[in-house]
Tab-separated table of C-alpha atoms and ligand atoms in Angstrom:
chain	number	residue	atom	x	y	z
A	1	UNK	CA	8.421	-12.714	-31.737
A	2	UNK	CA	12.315	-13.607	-31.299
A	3	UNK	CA	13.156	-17.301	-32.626
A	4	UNK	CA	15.653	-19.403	-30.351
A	5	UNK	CA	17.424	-22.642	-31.334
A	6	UNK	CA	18.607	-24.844	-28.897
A	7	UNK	CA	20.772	-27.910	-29.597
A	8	UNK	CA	20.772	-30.001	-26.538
A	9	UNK	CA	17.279	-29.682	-26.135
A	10	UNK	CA	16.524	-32.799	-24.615
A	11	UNK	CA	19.180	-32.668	-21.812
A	12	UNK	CA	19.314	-30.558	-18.436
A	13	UNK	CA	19.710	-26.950	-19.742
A	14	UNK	CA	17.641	-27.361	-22.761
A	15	UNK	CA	14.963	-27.814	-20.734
A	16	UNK	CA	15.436	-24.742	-18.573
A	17	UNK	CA	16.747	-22.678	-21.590
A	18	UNK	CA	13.310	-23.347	-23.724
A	19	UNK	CA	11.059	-23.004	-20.259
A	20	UNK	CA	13.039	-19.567	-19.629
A	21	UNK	CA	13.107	-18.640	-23.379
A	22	UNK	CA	9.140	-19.180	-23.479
A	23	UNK	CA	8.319	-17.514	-20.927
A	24	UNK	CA	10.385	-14.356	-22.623
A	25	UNK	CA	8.244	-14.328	-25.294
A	26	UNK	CA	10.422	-16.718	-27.887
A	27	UNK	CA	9.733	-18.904	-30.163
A	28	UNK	CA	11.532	-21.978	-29.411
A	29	UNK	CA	12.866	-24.770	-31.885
A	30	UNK	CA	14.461	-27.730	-30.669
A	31	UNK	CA	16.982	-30.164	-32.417
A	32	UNK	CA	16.318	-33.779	-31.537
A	33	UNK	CA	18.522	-36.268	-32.638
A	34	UNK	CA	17.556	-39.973	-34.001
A	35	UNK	CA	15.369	-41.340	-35.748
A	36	UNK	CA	12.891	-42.637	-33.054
A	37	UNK	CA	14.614	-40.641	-29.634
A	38	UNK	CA	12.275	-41.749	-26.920
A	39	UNK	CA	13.048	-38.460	-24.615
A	40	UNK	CA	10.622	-36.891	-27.515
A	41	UNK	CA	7.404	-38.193	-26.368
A	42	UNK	CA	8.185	-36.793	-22.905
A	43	UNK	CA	9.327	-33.303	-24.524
A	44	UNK	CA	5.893	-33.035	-25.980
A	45	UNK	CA	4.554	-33.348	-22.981
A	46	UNK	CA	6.691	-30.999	-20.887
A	47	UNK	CA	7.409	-28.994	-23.611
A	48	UNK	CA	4.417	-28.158	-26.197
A	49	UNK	CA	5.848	-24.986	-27.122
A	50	UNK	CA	9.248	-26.459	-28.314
A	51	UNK	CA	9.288	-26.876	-32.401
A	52	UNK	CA	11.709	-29.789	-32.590
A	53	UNK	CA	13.454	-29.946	-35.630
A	54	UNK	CA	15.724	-33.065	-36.791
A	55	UNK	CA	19.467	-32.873	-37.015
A	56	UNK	CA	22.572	-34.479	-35.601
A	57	UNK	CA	25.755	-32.658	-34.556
A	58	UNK	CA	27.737	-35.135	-36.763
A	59	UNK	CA	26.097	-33.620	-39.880
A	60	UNK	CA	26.411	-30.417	-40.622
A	61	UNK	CA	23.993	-30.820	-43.707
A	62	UNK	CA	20.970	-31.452	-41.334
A	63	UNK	CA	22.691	-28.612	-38.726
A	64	UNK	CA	21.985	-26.527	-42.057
A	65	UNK	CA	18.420	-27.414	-42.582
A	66	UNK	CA	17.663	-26.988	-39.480
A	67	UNK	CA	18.810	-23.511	-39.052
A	68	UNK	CA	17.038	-23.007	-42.450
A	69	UNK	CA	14.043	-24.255	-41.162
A	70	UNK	CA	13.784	-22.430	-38.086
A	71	UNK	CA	15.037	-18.847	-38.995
A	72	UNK	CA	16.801	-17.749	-35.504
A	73	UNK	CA	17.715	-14.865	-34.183
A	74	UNK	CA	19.834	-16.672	-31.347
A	75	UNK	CA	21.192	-19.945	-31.393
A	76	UNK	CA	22.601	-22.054	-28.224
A	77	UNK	CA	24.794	-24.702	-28.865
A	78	UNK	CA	23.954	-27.087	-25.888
A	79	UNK	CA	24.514	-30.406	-27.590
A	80	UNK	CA	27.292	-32.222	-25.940
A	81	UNK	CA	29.073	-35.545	-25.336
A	82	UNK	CA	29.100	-34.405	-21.580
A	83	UNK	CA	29.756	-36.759	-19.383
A	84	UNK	CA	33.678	-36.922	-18.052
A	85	UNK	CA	33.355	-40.140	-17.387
A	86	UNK	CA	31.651	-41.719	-20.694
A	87	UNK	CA	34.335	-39.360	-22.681
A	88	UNK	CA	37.372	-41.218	-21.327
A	89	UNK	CA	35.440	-44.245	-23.172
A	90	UNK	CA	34.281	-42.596	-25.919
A	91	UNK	CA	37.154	-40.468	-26.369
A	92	UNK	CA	36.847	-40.047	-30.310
A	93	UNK	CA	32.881	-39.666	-30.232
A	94	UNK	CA	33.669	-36.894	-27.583
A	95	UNK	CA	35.937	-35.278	-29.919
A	96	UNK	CA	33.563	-35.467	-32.913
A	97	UNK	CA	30.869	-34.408	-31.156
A	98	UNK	CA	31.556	-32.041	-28.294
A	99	UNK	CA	34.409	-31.105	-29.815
A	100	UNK	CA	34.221	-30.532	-33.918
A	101	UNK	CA	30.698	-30.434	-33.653
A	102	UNK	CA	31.423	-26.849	-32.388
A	103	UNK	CA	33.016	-26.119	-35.531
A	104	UNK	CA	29.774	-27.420	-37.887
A	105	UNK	CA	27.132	-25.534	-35.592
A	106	UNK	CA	30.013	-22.270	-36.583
A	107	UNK	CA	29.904	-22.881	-39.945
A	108	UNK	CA	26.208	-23.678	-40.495
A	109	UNK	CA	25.882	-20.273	-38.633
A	110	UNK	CA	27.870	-18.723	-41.163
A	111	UNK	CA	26.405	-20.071	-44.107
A	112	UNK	CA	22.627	-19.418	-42.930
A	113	UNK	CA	23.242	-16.204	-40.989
A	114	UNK	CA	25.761	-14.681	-43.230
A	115	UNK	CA	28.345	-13.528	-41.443
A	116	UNK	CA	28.318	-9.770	-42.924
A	117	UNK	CA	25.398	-8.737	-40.975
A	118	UNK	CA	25.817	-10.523	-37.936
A	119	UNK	CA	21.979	-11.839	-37.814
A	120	UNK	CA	22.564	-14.656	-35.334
A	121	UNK	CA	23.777	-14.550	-32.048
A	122	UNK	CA	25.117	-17.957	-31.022
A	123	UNK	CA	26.159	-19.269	-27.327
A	124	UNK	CA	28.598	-21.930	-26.831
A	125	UNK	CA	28.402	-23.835	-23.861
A	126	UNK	CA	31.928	-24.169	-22.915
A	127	UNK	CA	32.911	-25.908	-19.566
A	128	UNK	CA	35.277	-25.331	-16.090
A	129	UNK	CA	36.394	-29.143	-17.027
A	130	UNK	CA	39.001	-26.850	-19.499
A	131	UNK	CA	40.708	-25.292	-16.500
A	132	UNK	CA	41.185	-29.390	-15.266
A	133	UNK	CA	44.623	-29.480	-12.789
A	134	UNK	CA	43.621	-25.907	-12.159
A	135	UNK	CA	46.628	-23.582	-12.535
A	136	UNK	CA	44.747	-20.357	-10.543
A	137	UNK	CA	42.344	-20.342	-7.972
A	138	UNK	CA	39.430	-19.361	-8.654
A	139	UNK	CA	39.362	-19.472	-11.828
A	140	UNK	CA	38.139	-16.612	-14.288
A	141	UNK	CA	38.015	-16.163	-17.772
A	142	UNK	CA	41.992	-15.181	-17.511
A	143	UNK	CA	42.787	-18.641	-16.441
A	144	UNK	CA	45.146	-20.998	-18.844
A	145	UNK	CA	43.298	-24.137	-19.641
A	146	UNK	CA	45.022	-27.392	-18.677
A	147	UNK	CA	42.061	-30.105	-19.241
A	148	UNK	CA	41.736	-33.555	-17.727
A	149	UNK	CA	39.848	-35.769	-19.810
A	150	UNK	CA	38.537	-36.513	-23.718
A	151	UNK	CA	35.559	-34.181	-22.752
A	152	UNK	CA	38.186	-31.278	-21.296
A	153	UNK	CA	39.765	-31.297	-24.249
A	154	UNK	CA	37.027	-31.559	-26.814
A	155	UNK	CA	35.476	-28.283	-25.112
A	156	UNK	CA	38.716	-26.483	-25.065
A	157	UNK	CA	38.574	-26.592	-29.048
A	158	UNK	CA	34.960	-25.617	-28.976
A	159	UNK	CA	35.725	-22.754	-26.912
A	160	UNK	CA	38.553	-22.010	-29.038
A	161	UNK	CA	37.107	-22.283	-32.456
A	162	UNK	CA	34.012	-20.336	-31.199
A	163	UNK	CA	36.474	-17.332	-30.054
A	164	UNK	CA	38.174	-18.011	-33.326
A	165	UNK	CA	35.333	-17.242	-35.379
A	166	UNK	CA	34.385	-14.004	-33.240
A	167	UNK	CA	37.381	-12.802	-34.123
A	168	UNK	CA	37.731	-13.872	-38.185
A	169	UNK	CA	34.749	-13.384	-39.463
A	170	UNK	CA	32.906	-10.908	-36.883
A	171	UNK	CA	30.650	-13.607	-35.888
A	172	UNK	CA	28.283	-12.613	-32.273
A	173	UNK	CA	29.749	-15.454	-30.868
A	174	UNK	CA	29.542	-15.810	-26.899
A	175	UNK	CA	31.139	-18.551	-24.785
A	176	UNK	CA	30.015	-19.401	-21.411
A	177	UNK	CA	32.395	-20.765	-19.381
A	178	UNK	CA	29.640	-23.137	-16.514
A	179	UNK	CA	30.793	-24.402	-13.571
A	180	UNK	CA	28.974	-27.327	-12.475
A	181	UNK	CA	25.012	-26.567	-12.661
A	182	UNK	CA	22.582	-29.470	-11.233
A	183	UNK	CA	18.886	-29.674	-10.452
A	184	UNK	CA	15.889	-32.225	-10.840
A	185	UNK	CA	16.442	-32.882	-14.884
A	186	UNK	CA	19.994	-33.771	-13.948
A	187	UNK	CA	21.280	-37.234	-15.590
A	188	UNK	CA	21.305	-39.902	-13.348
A	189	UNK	CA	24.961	-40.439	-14.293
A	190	UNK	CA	26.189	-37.348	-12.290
A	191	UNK	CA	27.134	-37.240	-9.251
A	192	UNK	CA	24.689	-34.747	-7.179
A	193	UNK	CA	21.945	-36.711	-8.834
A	194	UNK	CA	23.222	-39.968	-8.370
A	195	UNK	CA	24.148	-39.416	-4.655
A	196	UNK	CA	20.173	-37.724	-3.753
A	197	UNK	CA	17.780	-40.427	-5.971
A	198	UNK	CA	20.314	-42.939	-4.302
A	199	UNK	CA	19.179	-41.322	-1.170
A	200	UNK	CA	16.037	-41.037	-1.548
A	201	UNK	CA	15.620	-44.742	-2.338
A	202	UNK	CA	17.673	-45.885	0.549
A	203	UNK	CA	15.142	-43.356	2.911
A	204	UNK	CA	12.561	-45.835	1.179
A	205	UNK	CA	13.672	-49.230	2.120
A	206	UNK	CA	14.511	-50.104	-1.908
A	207	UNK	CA	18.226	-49.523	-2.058
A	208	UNK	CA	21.081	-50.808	0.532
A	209	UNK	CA	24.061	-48.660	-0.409
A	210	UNK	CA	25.450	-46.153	-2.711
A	211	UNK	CA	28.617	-47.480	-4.609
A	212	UNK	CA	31.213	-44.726	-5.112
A	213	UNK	CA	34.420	-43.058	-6.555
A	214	UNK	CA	36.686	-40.381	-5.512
A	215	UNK	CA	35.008	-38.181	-2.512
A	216	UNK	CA	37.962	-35.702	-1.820
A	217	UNK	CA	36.961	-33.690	-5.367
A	218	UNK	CA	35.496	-29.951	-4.855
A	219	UNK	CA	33.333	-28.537	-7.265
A	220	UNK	CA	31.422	-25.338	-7.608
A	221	UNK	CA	27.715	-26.187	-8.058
A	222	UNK	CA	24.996	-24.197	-8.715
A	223	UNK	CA	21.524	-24.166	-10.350
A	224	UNK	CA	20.789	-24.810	-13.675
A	225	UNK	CA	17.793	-22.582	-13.676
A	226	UNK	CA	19.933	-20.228	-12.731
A	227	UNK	CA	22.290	-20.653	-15.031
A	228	UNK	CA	20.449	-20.489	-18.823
A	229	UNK	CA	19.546	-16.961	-17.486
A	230	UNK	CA	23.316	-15.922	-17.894
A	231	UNK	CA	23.451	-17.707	-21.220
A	232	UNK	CA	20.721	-15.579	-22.428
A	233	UNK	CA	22.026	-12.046	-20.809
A	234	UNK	CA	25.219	-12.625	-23.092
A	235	UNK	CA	23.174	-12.384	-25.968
A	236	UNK	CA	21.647	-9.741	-25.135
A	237	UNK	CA	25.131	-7.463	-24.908
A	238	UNK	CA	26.053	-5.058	-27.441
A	239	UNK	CA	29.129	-6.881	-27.826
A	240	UNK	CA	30.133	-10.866	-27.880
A	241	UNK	CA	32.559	-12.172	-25.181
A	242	UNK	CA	33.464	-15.003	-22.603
A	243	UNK	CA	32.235	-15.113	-19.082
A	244	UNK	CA	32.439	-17.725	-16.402
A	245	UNK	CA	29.654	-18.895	-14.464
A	246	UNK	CA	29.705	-20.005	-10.889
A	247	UNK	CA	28.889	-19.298	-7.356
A	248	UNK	CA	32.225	-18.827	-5.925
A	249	UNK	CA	31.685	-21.099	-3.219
A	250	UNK	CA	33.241	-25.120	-3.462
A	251	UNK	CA	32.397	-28.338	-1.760
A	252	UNK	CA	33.761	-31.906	-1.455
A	253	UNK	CA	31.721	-34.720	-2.455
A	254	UNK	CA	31.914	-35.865	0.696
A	255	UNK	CA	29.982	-32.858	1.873
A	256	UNK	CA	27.378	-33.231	-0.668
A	257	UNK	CA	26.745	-37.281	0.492
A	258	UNK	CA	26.627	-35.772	4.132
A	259	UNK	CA	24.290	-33.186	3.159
A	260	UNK	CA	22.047	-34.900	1.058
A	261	UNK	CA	21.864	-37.849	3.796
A	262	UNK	CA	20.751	-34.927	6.445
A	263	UNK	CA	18.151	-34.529	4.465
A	264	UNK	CA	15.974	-37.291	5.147
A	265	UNK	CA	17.363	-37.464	8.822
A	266	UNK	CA	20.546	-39.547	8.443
A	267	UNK	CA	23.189	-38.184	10.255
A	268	UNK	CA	25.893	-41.168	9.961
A	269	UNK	CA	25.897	-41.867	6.155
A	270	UNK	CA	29.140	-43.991	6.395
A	271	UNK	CA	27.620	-47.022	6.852
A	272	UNK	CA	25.459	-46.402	2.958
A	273	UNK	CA	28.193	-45.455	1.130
A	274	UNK	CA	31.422	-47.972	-0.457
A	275	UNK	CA	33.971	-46.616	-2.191
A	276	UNK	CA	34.674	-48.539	-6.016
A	277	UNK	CA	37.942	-47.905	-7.966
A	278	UNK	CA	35.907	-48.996	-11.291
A	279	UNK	CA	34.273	-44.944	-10.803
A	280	UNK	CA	37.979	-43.442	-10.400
A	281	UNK	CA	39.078	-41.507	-13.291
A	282	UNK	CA	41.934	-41.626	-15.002
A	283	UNK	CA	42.978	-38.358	-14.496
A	284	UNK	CA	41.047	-36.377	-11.856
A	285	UNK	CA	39.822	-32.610	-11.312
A	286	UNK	CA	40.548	-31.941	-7.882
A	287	UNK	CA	39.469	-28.758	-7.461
A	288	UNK	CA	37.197	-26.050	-9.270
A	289	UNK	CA	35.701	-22.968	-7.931
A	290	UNK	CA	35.094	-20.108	-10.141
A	291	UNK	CA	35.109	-15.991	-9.994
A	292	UNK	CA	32.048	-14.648	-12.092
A	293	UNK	CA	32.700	-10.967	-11.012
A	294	UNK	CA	32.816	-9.896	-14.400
A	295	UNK	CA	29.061	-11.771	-15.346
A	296	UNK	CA	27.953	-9.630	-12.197
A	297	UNK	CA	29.226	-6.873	-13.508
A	298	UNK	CA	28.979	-7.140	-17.283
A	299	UNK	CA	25.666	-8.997	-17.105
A	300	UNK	CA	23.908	-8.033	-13.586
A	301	UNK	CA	24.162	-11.737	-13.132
A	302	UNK	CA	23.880	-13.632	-9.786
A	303	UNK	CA	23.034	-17.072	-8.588
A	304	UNK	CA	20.011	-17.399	-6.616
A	305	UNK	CA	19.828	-21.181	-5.316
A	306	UNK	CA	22.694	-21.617	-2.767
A	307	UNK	CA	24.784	-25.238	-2.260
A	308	UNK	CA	22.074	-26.121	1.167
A	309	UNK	CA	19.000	-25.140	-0.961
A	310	UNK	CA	20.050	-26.867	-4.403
A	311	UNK	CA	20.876	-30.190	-2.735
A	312	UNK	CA	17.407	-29.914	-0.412
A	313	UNK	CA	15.415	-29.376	-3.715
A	314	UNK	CA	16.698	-32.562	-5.510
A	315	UNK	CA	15.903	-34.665	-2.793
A	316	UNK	CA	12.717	-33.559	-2.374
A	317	UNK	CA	12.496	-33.693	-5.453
A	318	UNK	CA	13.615	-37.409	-5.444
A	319	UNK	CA	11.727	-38.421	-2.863
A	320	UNK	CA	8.484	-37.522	-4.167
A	321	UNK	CA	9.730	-39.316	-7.900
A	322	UNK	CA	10.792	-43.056	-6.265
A	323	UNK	CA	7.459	-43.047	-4.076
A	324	UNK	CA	5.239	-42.113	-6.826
A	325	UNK	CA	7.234	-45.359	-9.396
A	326	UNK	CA	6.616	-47.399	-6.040
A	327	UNK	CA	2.543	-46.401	-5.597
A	328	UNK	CA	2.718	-47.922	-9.771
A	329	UNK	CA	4.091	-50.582	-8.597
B	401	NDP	P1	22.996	-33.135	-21.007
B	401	NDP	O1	23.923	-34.296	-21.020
B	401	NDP	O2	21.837	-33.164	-20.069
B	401	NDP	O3	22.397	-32.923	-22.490
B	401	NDP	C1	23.179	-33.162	-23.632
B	401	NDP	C2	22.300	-32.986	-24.857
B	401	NDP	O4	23.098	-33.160	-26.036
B	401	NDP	C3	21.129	-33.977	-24.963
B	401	NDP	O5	19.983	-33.272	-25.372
B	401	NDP	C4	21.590	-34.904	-26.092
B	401	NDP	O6	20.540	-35.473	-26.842
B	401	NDP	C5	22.355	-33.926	-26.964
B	401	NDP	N1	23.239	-34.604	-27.918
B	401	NDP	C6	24.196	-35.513	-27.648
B	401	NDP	N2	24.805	-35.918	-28.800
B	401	NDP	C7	24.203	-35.235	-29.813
B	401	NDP	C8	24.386	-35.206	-31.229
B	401	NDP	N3	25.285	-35.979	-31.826
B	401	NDP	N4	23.601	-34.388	-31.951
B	401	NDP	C9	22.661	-33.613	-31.346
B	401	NDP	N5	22.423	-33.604	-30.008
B	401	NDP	C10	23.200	-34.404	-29.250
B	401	NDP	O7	23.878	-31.814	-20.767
B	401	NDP	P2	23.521	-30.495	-19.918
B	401	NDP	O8	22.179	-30.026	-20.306
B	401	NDP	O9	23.858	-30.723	-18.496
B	401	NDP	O10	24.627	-29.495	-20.459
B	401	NDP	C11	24.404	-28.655	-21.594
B	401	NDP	C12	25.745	-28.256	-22.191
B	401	NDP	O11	26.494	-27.533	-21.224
B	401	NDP	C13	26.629	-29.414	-22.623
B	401	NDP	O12	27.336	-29.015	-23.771
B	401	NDP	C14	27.573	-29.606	-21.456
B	401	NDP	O13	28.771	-30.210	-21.859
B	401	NDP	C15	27.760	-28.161	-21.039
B	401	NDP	N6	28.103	-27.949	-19.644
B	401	NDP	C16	27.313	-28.490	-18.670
B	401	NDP	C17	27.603	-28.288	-17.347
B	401	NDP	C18	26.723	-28.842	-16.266
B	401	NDP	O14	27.149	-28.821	-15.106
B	401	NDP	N7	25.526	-29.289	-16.579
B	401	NDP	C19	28.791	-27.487	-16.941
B	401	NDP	C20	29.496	-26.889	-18.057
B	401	NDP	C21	29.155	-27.134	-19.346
B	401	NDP	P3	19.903	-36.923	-26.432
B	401	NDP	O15	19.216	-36.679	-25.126
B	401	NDP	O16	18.980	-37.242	-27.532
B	401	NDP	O17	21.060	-37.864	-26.316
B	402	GDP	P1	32.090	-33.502	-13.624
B	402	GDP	O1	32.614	-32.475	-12.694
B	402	GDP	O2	31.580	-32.935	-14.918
B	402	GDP	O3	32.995	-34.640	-13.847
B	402	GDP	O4	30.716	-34.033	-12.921
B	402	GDP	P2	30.357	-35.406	-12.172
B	402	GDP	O5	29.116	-35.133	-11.407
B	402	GDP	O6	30.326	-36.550	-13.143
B	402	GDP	O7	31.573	-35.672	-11.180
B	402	GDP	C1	31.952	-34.745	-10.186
B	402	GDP	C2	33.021	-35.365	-9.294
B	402	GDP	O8	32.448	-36.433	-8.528
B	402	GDP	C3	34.246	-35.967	-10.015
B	402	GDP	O9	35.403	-35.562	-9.322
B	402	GDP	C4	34.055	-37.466	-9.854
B	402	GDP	O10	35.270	-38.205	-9.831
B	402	GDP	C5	33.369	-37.515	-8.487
B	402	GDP	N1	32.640	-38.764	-8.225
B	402	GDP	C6	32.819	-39.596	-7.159
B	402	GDP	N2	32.000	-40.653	-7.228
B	402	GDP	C7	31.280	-40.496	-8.379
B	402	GDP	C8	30.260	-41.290	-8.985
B	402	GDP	O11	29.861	-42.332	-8.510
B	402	GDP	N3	29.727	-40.805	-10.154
B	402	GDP	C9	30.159	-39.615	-10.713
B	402	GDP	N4	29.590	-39.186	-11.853
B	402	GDP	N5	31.143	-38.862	-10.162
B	402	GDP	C10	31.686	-39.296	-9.007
């Protein structure tokens, strides 16, 4: 049986990476961070297959253990400061974290994996935030970085340092370069998932508006379930390498409010939605759209869930959450 370890496991792809990895046969461990992190309960729950394992990506002693403990054959560095916003904030946390943490998951690697056989195969999960004031369009794995925020740069050094190890000490070290991925287990704090609960509860008579930042932004958004199947298929190569991940196609934000407001038969959303300049950034990415012709090629990967479909299932998906909290009610 093939042993995965997945940092991150209590966030959006973790949960899709250990449901996909299962399902392949694996057997999963999970690091969970804290001492009493209440997102465990739930992952026992959802997740009884997942082995979680303690450990912090602050501490490379416990990333040690961990690895020790588990034995994998593939590890996926999903662990991440990764909100945009929050990093701006929590600029040095970012760094420590999404950033240098990177470097400690490496080196753990290396010192449980030995590097002279190449036993594990780790995935970094680097981020289109790097290509930031985008300087080609679309962007593929060619495209110079320029990154607009703490969290930009913090993943530009984890991409880095993860290409830098490839190439010193012959690590199987993969970086996926994601574009935007959403779905149901995204945070509240993003934006598609923010904009459809918010809709849903306003279809439901217990919310009166959705406050808002920049709507002219484009992003390239796609499904997360989609997306830990590309993660995988890179470790599965006979090589390491980079690839970006996307669907090639971009929307506004404004298009997303109007579609997800559709939805549950709103046609004029204006009226819902104000504009706040507390949720403009200090430095924005106006545009991201990304090429993955070489994961189609390379990989045989392609997104399933289009822009229409994605945003229809997290409503729905919404919609059946807020009426079910107000039946407990
Ligand atoms: P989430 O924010 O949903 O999950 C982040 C995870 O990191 C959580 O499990 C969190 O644990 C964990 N974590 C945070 N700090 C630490 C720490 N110090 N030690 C150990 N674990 C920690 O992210 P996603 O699942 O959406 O994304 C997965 C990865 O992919 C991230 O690295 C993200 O930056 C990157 N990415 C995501 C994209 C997207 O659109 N989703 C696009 C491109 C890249 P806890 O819950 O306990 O806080
Ligand atoms: P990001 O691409 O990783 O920053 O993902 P987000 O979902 O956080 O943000 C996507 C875009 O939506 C950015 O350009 C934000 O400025 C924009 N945006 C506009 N209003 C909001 C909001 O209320 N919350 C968030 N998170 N983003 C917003």
């Amino acid at each position: 049986m093939p042993r995965a370890f997945i940092t991150g496991i209590t966030g959006q792809d973790g949960q899709h990476l250990a449901e996909f990895l299962h399902g392949k046969g694996y057997e999963v461990f999970g690091m969970v961070k804290g001492q009493n992190n209440p997102k465990m309960t739930a992952m026992r729950d959802e997740f009884p297959y997942v082995e979680p394992v303690p450990g912090d990506l602050a501490d490379l002693p416990s990333i040690v253990k961990a690895l020790e403990l588990s034995q994998p054959d593939e590890v996926y560095n999903l662990a991440a400061i990764s909100f945009v916003a929050m990093s701006f904030n929590q600029a040095e946390l970012t760094a420590n974290i999404t950033g240098t943490g990177v470097l400690r998951m490496l080196d753990a690697v290396r010192i449980v994996g030995g590097s002279q056989n190449n036993a594990i195969r780790f995935y970094q999960a680097s981020s289109s935030e790097m290509f930031g004031q985008v300087r080609q369009t679309p962007q593929t794995e060619m495209t110079p970085f320029h990154p607009r925020s703490p969290y930009g740069c913090a993943k530009v050094f984890g991409h880095d340092i993860t290409v830098n190890y490839r190439e010193s000490y012959g690590l199987f070290a993969c970086s996926g370069i994601l574009f935007n991925h959403e779905g149901p287990r995204r945070g509240l704090e993003f934006v598609t998932r923010k904009v459809t609960n918010s809709v849903a509860r306003i279809k439901l008579g217990i919310q009166d508006e959705i406050v808002m930042g920049n709507l002219d932004s484009k992003r390239d958004w796609g499904y997360a379930g989609d997306y830990v199947k590309a993660m995988w298929a890179m470790l599965q190569q006979d090589e390491p390498d980079d690839y970006v991940i996307a669907t090639g196609q971009t929307h506004s934000i404004e298009d997303l409010v109007e579609r997800a407001f559709a939805e549950v038969g709103i046609e004029d959303w204006r009226p819902y939605v104000r504009q706040d300049p507390k949720f403009y950034r200090p430095a924005e990415v106006d545009l991201l759209i990304g090429d993955a012709t070489k994961a189609h090629r390379q990989l045989g990967w392609k997104p399933e869930v289009d822009f229409p479909t994605l945003i229809s299932m997290m409503v729905k998906h919404d919609l059946a959450l807020e009426t079910a909290k107000l039946r407990r009610r």
